[in-house]
Structure formats: structure tokens, C-alpha cells
Short mmCIF file of C-alpha atoms in Angstrom, two decimals:
data_model
loop_
_atom_site.label_atom_id
_atom_site.label_comp_id
_atom_site.label_asym_id
_atom_site.label_seq_id
_atom_site.Cartn_x
_atom_site.Cartn_y
_atom_site.Cartn_z
CA MET A 4 62.82 -9.80 27.81
CA PHE A 5 59.77 -9.04 29.93
CA HIS A 6 56.66 -10.92 28.72
CA VAL A 7 53.43 -9.20 29.74
CA LEU A 8 51.34 -12.36 29.13
CA GLY A 9 53.38 -14.50 31.49
CA SER A 10 50.97 -14.20 34.41
CA LEU A 11 48.02 -15.01 32.12
CA TYR A 12 49.71 -18.20 30.94
CA GLU A 13 50.28 -19.19 34.57
CA GLU A 14 46.60 -18.48 35.36
CA ALA A 15 45.50 -20.57 32.36
CA ALA A 16 47.69 -23.46 33.52
CA LEU A 17 46.35 -23.27 37.08
CA ARG A 18 42.65 -22.75 36.34
CA GLY A 19 42.26 -24.12 32.83
CA ARG A 20 40.87 -27.52 33.84
CA MET A 21 38.36 -25.99 36.25
CA LEU A 22 37.16 -23.39 33.72
CA LYS A 23 36.81 -26.02 30.99
CA SER A 24 34.80 -28.21 33.34
CA SER A 25 32.54 -25.26 34.17
CA ALA A 26 31.97 -24.54 30.46
CA GLU A 27 31.19 -28.20 29.72
CA SER A 28 28.76 -28.30 32.62
CA ARG A 29 26.89 -25.25 31.31
CA LEU A 30 26.69 -26.73 27.81
CA GLN A 31 25.36 -30.03 29.21
CA GLU A 32 22.59 -28.14 30.99
CA LEU A 33 21.22 -26.79 27.70
CA PRO A 34 18.04 -28.30 26.25
CA ASP A 35 18.38 -30.75 23.39
CA VAL A 36 19.24 -28.45 20.48
CA SER A 37 17.53 -30.81 18.03
CA GLU A 38 14.20 -29.57 19.42
CA TYR A 39 14.96 -26.16 17.95
CA TRP A 40 16.94 -27.03 14.80
CA ILE A 41 15.47 -28.11 11.45
CA ARG A 42 17.75 -29.77 8.92
CA HIS A 43 17.29 -28.23 5.45
CA GLU A 44 19.50 -29.16 2.51
CA SER A 45 17.52 -28.31 -0.63
CA MET A 46 18.31 -25.33 -2.88
CA ASP A 47 16.19 -23.35 -5.34
CA ASP A 48 17.74 -20.66 -7.52
CA SER A 49 14.38 -19.41 -8.82
CA LEU A 50 14.27 -16.75 -6.08
CA SER A 51 15.85 -13.56 -7.42
CA THR A 52 17.91 -11.71 -4.81
CA ALA A 53 19.70 -8.39 -4.38
CA ALA A 54 21.97 -7.18 -1.58
CA ALA A 55 22.41 -3.67 -0.19
CA ASP A 56 25.07 -2.01 1.91
CA GLY A 57 26.70 1.34 2.54
CA GLY A 58 30.27 2.36 3.30
CA SER A 59 31.55 5.62 4.76
CA GLY A 60 34.59 7.63 5.68
CA PHE A 61 35.33 11.06 7.08
CA LYS A 62 38.23 13.49 7.27
CA GLU A 63 38.65 16.18 9.93
CA PHE A 64 40.14 19.53 8.94
CA SER A 65 40.24 22.92 10.66
CA GLY A 66 37.50 21.91 13.09
CA LEU A 67 35.18 20.71 10.31
CA ILE A 68 34.47 17.21 8.97
CA LEU A 69 34.24 16.02 5.38
CA ALA A 70 31.90 13.00 5.29
CA ALA A 71 31.74 10.62 2.32
CA ILE A 72 29.18 7.83 1.86
CA ASN A 73 29.03 5.18 -0.85
CA THR A 74 26.02 2.87 -1.19
CA ALA A 75 25.02 0.17 -3.64
CA VAL A 76 22.46 -2.56 -4.31
CA LEU A 77 23.74 -5.52 -6.34
CA SER A 78 21.43 -8.10 -7.92
CA ASP A 79 22.27 -11.76 -8.48
CA SER A 80 22.20 -11.04 -12.23
CA GLY A 81 24.98 -8.47 -11.85
CA GLU A 82 22.88 -5.30 -12.13
CA ILE A 83 23.81 -2.53 -9.73
CA VAL A 84 22.14 0.63 -8.39
CA GLU A 85 24.60 3.05 -6.81
CA GLY A 86 24.36 6.23 -4.80
CA SER A 87 26.75 8.59 -3.04
CA PHE A 88 26.69 11.44 -0.56
CA LEU A 89 29.38 14.03 0.22
CA ASP A 90 29.08 16.93 2.66
CA ILE A 91 30.92 19.02 5.22
CA LEU A 92 29.65 18.72 8.79
CA GLY A 93 30.19 20.98 11.75
CA PRO A 94 32.29 19.82 14.71
CA GLN A 95 30.69 17.61 17.34
CA SER A 96 31.46 14.68 19.58
CA GLY A 97 30.18 11.29 18.47
CA ILE A 98 30.92 11.94 14.80
CA ARG A 99 31.26 8.23 14.02
CA GLU A 100 27.70 7.62 15.24
CA ARG A 101 26.42 10.54 13.19
CA VAL A 102 28.12 9.33 10.00
CA ARG A 103 26.77 5.85 10.71
CA ASN A 104 23.26 7.31 10.82
CA LEU A 105 23.78 9.28 7.58
CA THR A 106 25.04 6.08 5.94
CA ALA A 107 21.88 4.24 6.99
CA ILE A 108 19.71 7.00 5.46
CA CYS A 109 21.55 6.75 2.13
CA GLU A 110 21.48 2.95 2.16
CA PHE A 111 17.73 2.78 2.74
CA LYS A 112 16.99 5.45 0.13
CA ASN A 113 19.13 3.68 -2.44
CA SER A 114 17.36 0.42 -1.57
CA ILE A 115 14.00 2.06 -2.28
CA ILE A 116 15.21 3.04 -5.75
CA ALA A 117 16.70 -0.42 -6.33
CA MET A 118 13.51 -2.25 -5.33
CA GLU A 119 11.72 -0.30 -8.05
CA ASP A 120 14.45 -0.72 -10.69
CA LEU A 121 15.61 -4.29 -10.01
CA GLN A 122 12.43 -5.78 -8.49
CA PRO A 123 14.12 -8.66 -6.65
CA ASP A 124 12.08 -11.30 -4.87
CA LEU A 125 14.24 -10.78 -1.79
CA LEU A 126 16.44 -7.89 -0.64
CA ILE A 127 19.36 -8.79 1.65
CA LEU A 128 20.64 -6.21 4.15
CA ASP A 129 23.81 -6.30 6.22
CA GLY A 130 23.44 -6.17 10.00
CA SER A 131 20.46 -5.98 12.31
CA LEU A 132 17.43 -4.11 10.98
CA ILE A 133 15.80 -4.31 14.41
CA GLY A 134 18.87 -2.68 15.92
CA THR A 135 18.86 0.08 13.31
CA ILE A 136 15.21 0.88 14.02
CA LEU A 137 15.66 0.90 17.79
CA ARG A 138 19.00 2.72 17.84
CA PRO A 139 18.69 6.32 19.07
CA VAL A 140 20.82 9.05 17.54
CA LYS A 141 23.38 10.30 20.04
CA TYR A 142 23.08 14.06 20.26
CA ASP A 143 25.92 16.30 21.39
CA GLY A 144 24.05 17.86 24.29
CA VAL A 145 20.48 17.71 25.62
CA LEU A 146 17.42 18.46 23.50
CA GLY A 147 14.27 19.49 25.34
CA ASN A 148 10.88 18.17 24.29
CA ASP A 149 9.96 21.66 23.07
CA VAL A 150 12.88 21.66 20.62
CA LYS A 151 12.08 18.14 19.43
CA GLY A 152 8.43 19.12 19.00
CA TRP A 153 9.40 22.21 16.99
CA ILE A 154 11.60 20.14 14.67
CA ARG A 155 8.86 17.57 14.11
CA SER A 156 6.17 20.17 13.45
CA HIS A 157 8.27 22.43 11.21
CA CYS A 158 10.61 20.02 9.40
CA LEU A 159 9.14 16.52 9.34
CA ARG A 160 6.60 17.07 6.55
CA GLU A 161 9.24 18.49 4.19
CA VAL A 162 11.74 15.74 4.96
CA ALA A 163 9.12 13.01 4.49
CA ALA A 164 8.01 14.48 1.16
CA SER A 165 11.55 14.78 -0.21
CA MET A 166 12.64 11.17 -0.42
CA ASP A 167 13.70 10.97 -4.06
CA GLY A 168 17.35 10.29 -4.76
CA VAL A 169 20.19 9.36 -2.44
CA HIS A 170 20.71 12.44 -0.34
CA VAL A 171 20.12 13.52 3.25
CA HIS A 172 17.41 16.15 3.04
CA SER A 173 17.87 17.12 6.70
CA ARG A 174 21.13 18.77 5.70
CA SER A 175 19.20 21.33 3.64
CA MET A 176 17.20 22.27 6.77
CA GLU A 177 20.29 23.26 8.75
CA ASP A 178 19.90 27.01 8.13
CA THR A 179 16.20 26.90 9.06
CA ILE A 180 17.02 25.14 12.32
CA ARG A 181 19.92 27.50 13.08
CA ASP A 182 17.75 30.59 12.51
CA ALA A 183 14.92 29.29 14.70
CA LEU A 184 16.88 27.57 17.45
CA ARG A 185 20.13 29.59 17.33
CA SER A 186 22.12 26.42 16.81
CA GLU A 187 22.62 24.01 13.91
CA ARG A 188 23.30 21.03 16.17
CA PRO A 189 19.65 19.98 16.60
CA VAL A 190 19.75 18.97 12.91
CA VAL A 191 21.23 15.69 14.20
CA TYR A 192 17.83 14.89 15.73
CA LEU A 193 16.17 15.56 12.38
CA GLU A 194 18.66 13.21 10.71
CA GLY A 195 17.54 10.50 13.13
CA ILE A 196 13.94 11.13 12.13
CA GLU A 197 14.90 10.97 8.46
CA ARG A 198 16.41 7.54 9.06
CA MET A 199 13.10 6.35 10.53
CA VAL A 200 11.14 7.81 7.60
CA SER A 201 13.52 6.10 5.13
CA ILE A 202 12.97 2.72 6.80
CA TRP A 203 9.21 3.29 6.78
CA LYS A 204 9.27 4.09 3.06
CA LEU A 205 11.28 0.95 2.30
CA LEU A 206 9.04 -1.32 4.37
CA LYS A 207 5.94 0.19 2.77
CA LYS A 208 7.38 -0.81 -0.61
CA SER A 209 8.29 -4.38 0.40
CA ARG A 210 8.49 -6.68 3.42
CA ASP A 211 10.45 -9.29 1.43
CA ILE A 212 13.65 -8.22 3.15
CA VAL A 213 16.09 -10.24 5.20
CA ALA A 214 18.79 -8.68 7.39
CA VAL A 215 21.84 -10.86 8.01
CA SER A 216 24.11 -10.65 11.06
CA GLU A 217 27.31 -12.57 11.74
CA ARG A 218 27.21 -11.78 15.48
CA SER A 219 24.38 -11.63 18.00
CA THR A 220 23.94 -11.69 21.77
CA MET A 221 20.21 -12.49 21.62
CA SER A 222 19.22 -15.26 24.04
CA ASP A 223 15.52 -15.87 23.44
CA ILE A 224 15.91 -19.68 23.37
CA PHE A 225 18.84 -20.61 25.61
CA GLY A 226 18.54 -18.20 28.52
CA ASP A 227 21.85 -16.62 29.48
CA MET A 228 23.78 -17.98 26.51
CA SER A 229 23.81 -16.48 23.03
CA ASP A 230 21.43 -18.42 20.78
CA LEU A 231 23.75 -17.96 17.80
CA SER A 232 26.75 -19.32 19.72
CA VAL A 233 24.84 -22.36 20.94
CA PHE A 234 23.54 -23.24 17.48
CA ASN A 235 26.98 -22.67 16.01
CA THR A 236 28.55 -25.05 18.53
CA LEU A 237 25.94 -27.77 18.89
CA THR A 238 24.52 -28.19 15.38
CA ALA A 239 26.00 -29.45 12.15
CA GLY A 240 25.09 -29.20 8.49
CA PRO A 241 22.73 -26.80 6.70
CA GLY A 242 19.46 -25.98 8.40
CA HIS A 243 17.66 -23.36 10.46
CA SER A 244 16.22 -22.77 13.89
CA VAL A 245 12.58 -22.55 14.82
CA PRO A 246 11.26 -19.01 14.21
CA ILE A 247 11.22 -16.39 16.95
CA HIS A 248 8.57 -13.69 16.60
CA ARG A 249 9.42 -10.28 18.07
CA GLU A 250 7.07 -7.29 18.27
CA LEU A 251 8.85 -3.94 18.40
CA SER A 252 6.22 -2.59 20.80
CA GLY A 253 7.72 -4.86 23.45
CA LEU A 254 11.27 -3.63 22.85
CA LYS A 255 10.83 0.14 23.02
CA GLY A 256 8.54 2.86 24.32
CA ARG A 257 7.11 5.41 21.91
CA PHE A 258 8.95 6.03 18.67
CA PRO A 259 9.72 9.69 17.91
CA VAL A 260 7.78 9.47 14.61
CA LEU A 261 5.43 6.97 12.97
CA ASP A 262 4.83 5.33 16.34
CA ALA A 263 1.71 3.39 15.26
CA PHE A 264 3.58 1.86 12.29
CA PHE A 265 6.76 0.87 14.11
CA SER A 266 5.00 -0.32 17.26
CA SER A 267 2.88 -2.68 15.15
CA LEU A 268 5.89 -4.17 13.35
CA GLU A 269 6.52 -7.85 13.96
CA PHE A 270 9.82 -9.48 13.01
CA THR A 271 10.65 -13.11 12.46
CA VAL A 272 14.14 -13.96 13.70
CA PHE A 273 15.82 -17.26 12.91
CA TYR A 274 19.31 -18.72 12.81
CA ALA A 275 20.60 -20.71 9.86
CA ARG A 276 23.66 -22.42 8.43
CA LEU A 277 23.74 -22.16 4.66
CA GLU A 278 26.46 -24.71 3.93
CA GLU A 279 28.11 -27.77 5.46
CA ASN A 280 30.80 -26.59 7.88
CA GLY A 281 29.65 -22.98 7.49
CA ARG A 282 29.00 -20.69 10.42
CA VAL A 283 25.53 -20.01 11.77
CA LEU A 284 24.11 -16.59 10.89
CA LYS A 285 21.19 -14.62 12.32
CA PHE A 286 18.37 -13.55 9.98
CA GLU A 287 15.64 -10.95 10.59
CA VAL A 288 12.55 -10.60 8.37
CA PRO A 289 10.11 -7.69 8.99
CA ARG A 290 6.98 -9.85 8.92
CA ARG A 291 5.67 -13.09 10.43
CA LEU A 292 7.04 -16.22 8.77
CA GLY A 293 6.28 -19.85 9.42
CA THR A 294 8.71 -22.73 9.10
CA ALA A 295 7.73 -23.43 5.48
CA GLU A 296 8.36 -19.81 4.40
CA ILE A 297 11.71 -19.79 6.18
CA GLY A 298 12.61 -22.90 4.21
CA GLU A 299 11.77 -21.12 0.94
CA TYR A 300 13.95 -18.14 1.88
CA LEU A 301 16.74 -20.48 2.91
CA GLU A 302 16.63 -22.36 -0.40
CA GLY A 303 17.12 -19.11 -2.30
CA LEU A 304 19.89 -17.93 0.03
CA ARG A 305 21.70 -21.27 -0.14
CA ALA A 306 21.61 -21.22 -3.95
CA SER A 307 23.49 -17.91 -4.00
CA SER A 308 25.89 -18.46 -1.10
CA ALA A 309 29.63 -19.10 -1.08
CA ASP A 310 31.57 -20.33 1.96
CA GLY A 311 28.38 -20.23 3.99
CA TYR A 312 27.59 -16.56 3.36
CA PRO A 313 25.37 -14.78 0.77
CA HIS A 314 27.77 -14.17 -2.11
CA ILE A 315 26.25 -10.93 -3.40
CA LEU A 316 26.16 -9.44 0.11
CA ARG A 317 29.87 -10.13 0.51
CA ARG A 318 30.53 -8.55 -2.90
CA VAL A 319 28.54 -5.39 -2.24
CA LYS A 320 30.15 -4.95 1.20
CA GLU A 321 33.55 -5.01 -0.49
CA ASP A 322 32.43 -2.67 -3.28
CA VAL A 323 31.13 0.12 -1.03
CA ARG A 324 33.98 0.13 1.48
CA ILE A 325 35.93 3.41 1.58
CA THR A 326 39.52 2.84 2.67
CA ALA A 327 41.64 5.42 4.48
CA SER A 328 43.72 6.00 1.34
CA GLU A 329 40.59 6.46 -0.77
CA MET A 330 39.25 8.96 1.78
CA ASP A 331 42.53 10.86 1.51
CA ILE A 332 42.10 11.04 -2.28
CA ILE A 333 38.52 12.32 -1.94
CA ALA A 334 39.60 14.89 0.63
CA GLY A 335 42.42 16.03 -1.64
CA MET A 336 39.98 16.54 -4.51
CA VAL A 337 37.45 18.47 -2.41
CA LEU A 338 39.70 20.34 -0.02
CA GLU A 339 42.64 21.19 -2.24
CA GLY A 340 44.48 24.11 -0.67
CA LEU A 341 42.65 23.75 2.67
CA ILE A 342 44.53 20.75 4.03
#
């Protein structure tokens, strides 16, 4: 039998020692990690927490797309605030990116409701909040500045004022945009703006938010090597890194809306291991924190973690996930006779 990995095994045998030596040499060139790592073992369960996430799925049929979004915020006391969104979208390339953006809108809007209803001391989000703010919406085509300006001047006020409930208000503006611009596709740009407005509304309500990432390529401390990977490899036991303060104004040019607000945002980024033998995670907080405040956050997160990961965040991620079979059931209910 032909084995396609045979040549790779031969290469590993021939070059393995040299490559290992090169890796060891690079690791030995790193600064003493202890300069950047603070051991922290105490726990404090007095900090009330809640975790938010959103799941999505879509089904293509006859050139159209049925999109389904499920979002929830779960508190450490077991209370839950849920929201859902279901709509039919027109055909376009980059549909996964569009559904991802719609999911973010619903997640942030549901989080706004949950912060009011549950009033946690700390809201935990999944993934990079910095990345979500900076991420542009991929549009199927090219939008001129005149079109973008028209959308902002004619649609932004209504979208910003209609933030109650878990729904994507931009979808209701599709006919207005089609009539004025002879195409419904520019509504994708408005959806991107609605995501920014949703984040702004959430951050105006609270800055006691921490976004948790399992992967990161950031290298603010160790040059060409991922900070998370270095801390994961060269530290042991629970603790956290020194804080890194990042201003969004230095990461992006002008924001399409609310530029003064987003350009003035400062994030504190730190890495932490919540349990002995657990993996190092990246944390982002949308305000400036010192080492003492990071320690307080960490104590609350450690008290509600399991296997080195925030327990309620893992639970809510599982709860909102829409499987392929579940999407088929939803599509069958909505599109009976059409598929």
C-alpha cells in the first residue's frame, strides 16, 4: 500500500535533531519568563459572574439562505437569559462571515438585556473582543464612500435607536436600501455598523467584562513568538502575566461610526492559568487594570473554573451550539414543501 506520509517520516528522521536544536536555541534566547509571570493561587467566590455566547447555523435552498442564531447568558447561580434570531437572507459570497456578524449582534444585544436582568459583577465573553471590534464586514462587491455615507445618514439613527430585544434591526431596512440604492446588498454594511453600535451600548452599560481566548498570536512581550505559547510552555501553576495596555487608536484608522468612543478605548490584556496543569488563556478587559485588579478578577474566575477553564462559559458554549442535524430540523419546520 502506498503511504503518502512516507517522505515526511524520512524528512523528520533526517532533520529532526537539527530542528529540535533550533527550537531549543530560540527558547533559550527568551527573557526570563519569571519577570513577566505572577504566581496567584487564592480564590474568592464572592464575585458573581455570567457568561455569554452565540451559536449559529444556516441552510441554503433555491439560491436563498435560512440563517438561525441562538444566544444565551448564563449566570453562576443558574439563571439564564436567552435570545434567538431566524431570517432568510439573499445569496452572496462570504455567507459564513455575514452570519458570524449577525451572531455577534445578537450576542451583544442579549448581553445588554442580561446585564440589566442578572446584574453580574463580571460578564465573560468567548473569543477576542478586540478582534470583534476591529474586524471589518466583508462585503460582496465594492461600496463607494457615497453609498456608505448615505447609509450612515439615512439608516444609522434608526438602527441606533432600535436596540431593544434580540433582533437585527438592519434587516428591516433592506427595502429602504433597495429602493434608494437599487440593491439590497449594501445592507451588509449596515449590519456591520449595527454590530459596532451594539458593542458601544454594552460597553456604556458596563466595562466589567472579560473576553477569554484559547488561542492567540499576539507577541507584545516575546517578539516573534506567541506570548500565549511561551507562557504555556515556560510557566507552571496558577498565575497571570503582567498587564499589557492596548489603545485601539493605535490598531486601526478611523472607525466607520462612533470613532471618538472606539479610538479612546483602552484594553488590558493579560495571560493566566486558572488551575494547576491547566492551559494558559488570554484575557481582554475593556479598561485599564493594574496587577491588583487582575488578581481580583482571577480569584473570581478561578473559583468558578473547571479543568482550567471558566465552567459557565463552557456550559453556555455547549448550550447555544446549533448542530447540523438541529439545523435540518429547523429548516424542515420553516421551509416545509420548499426543500
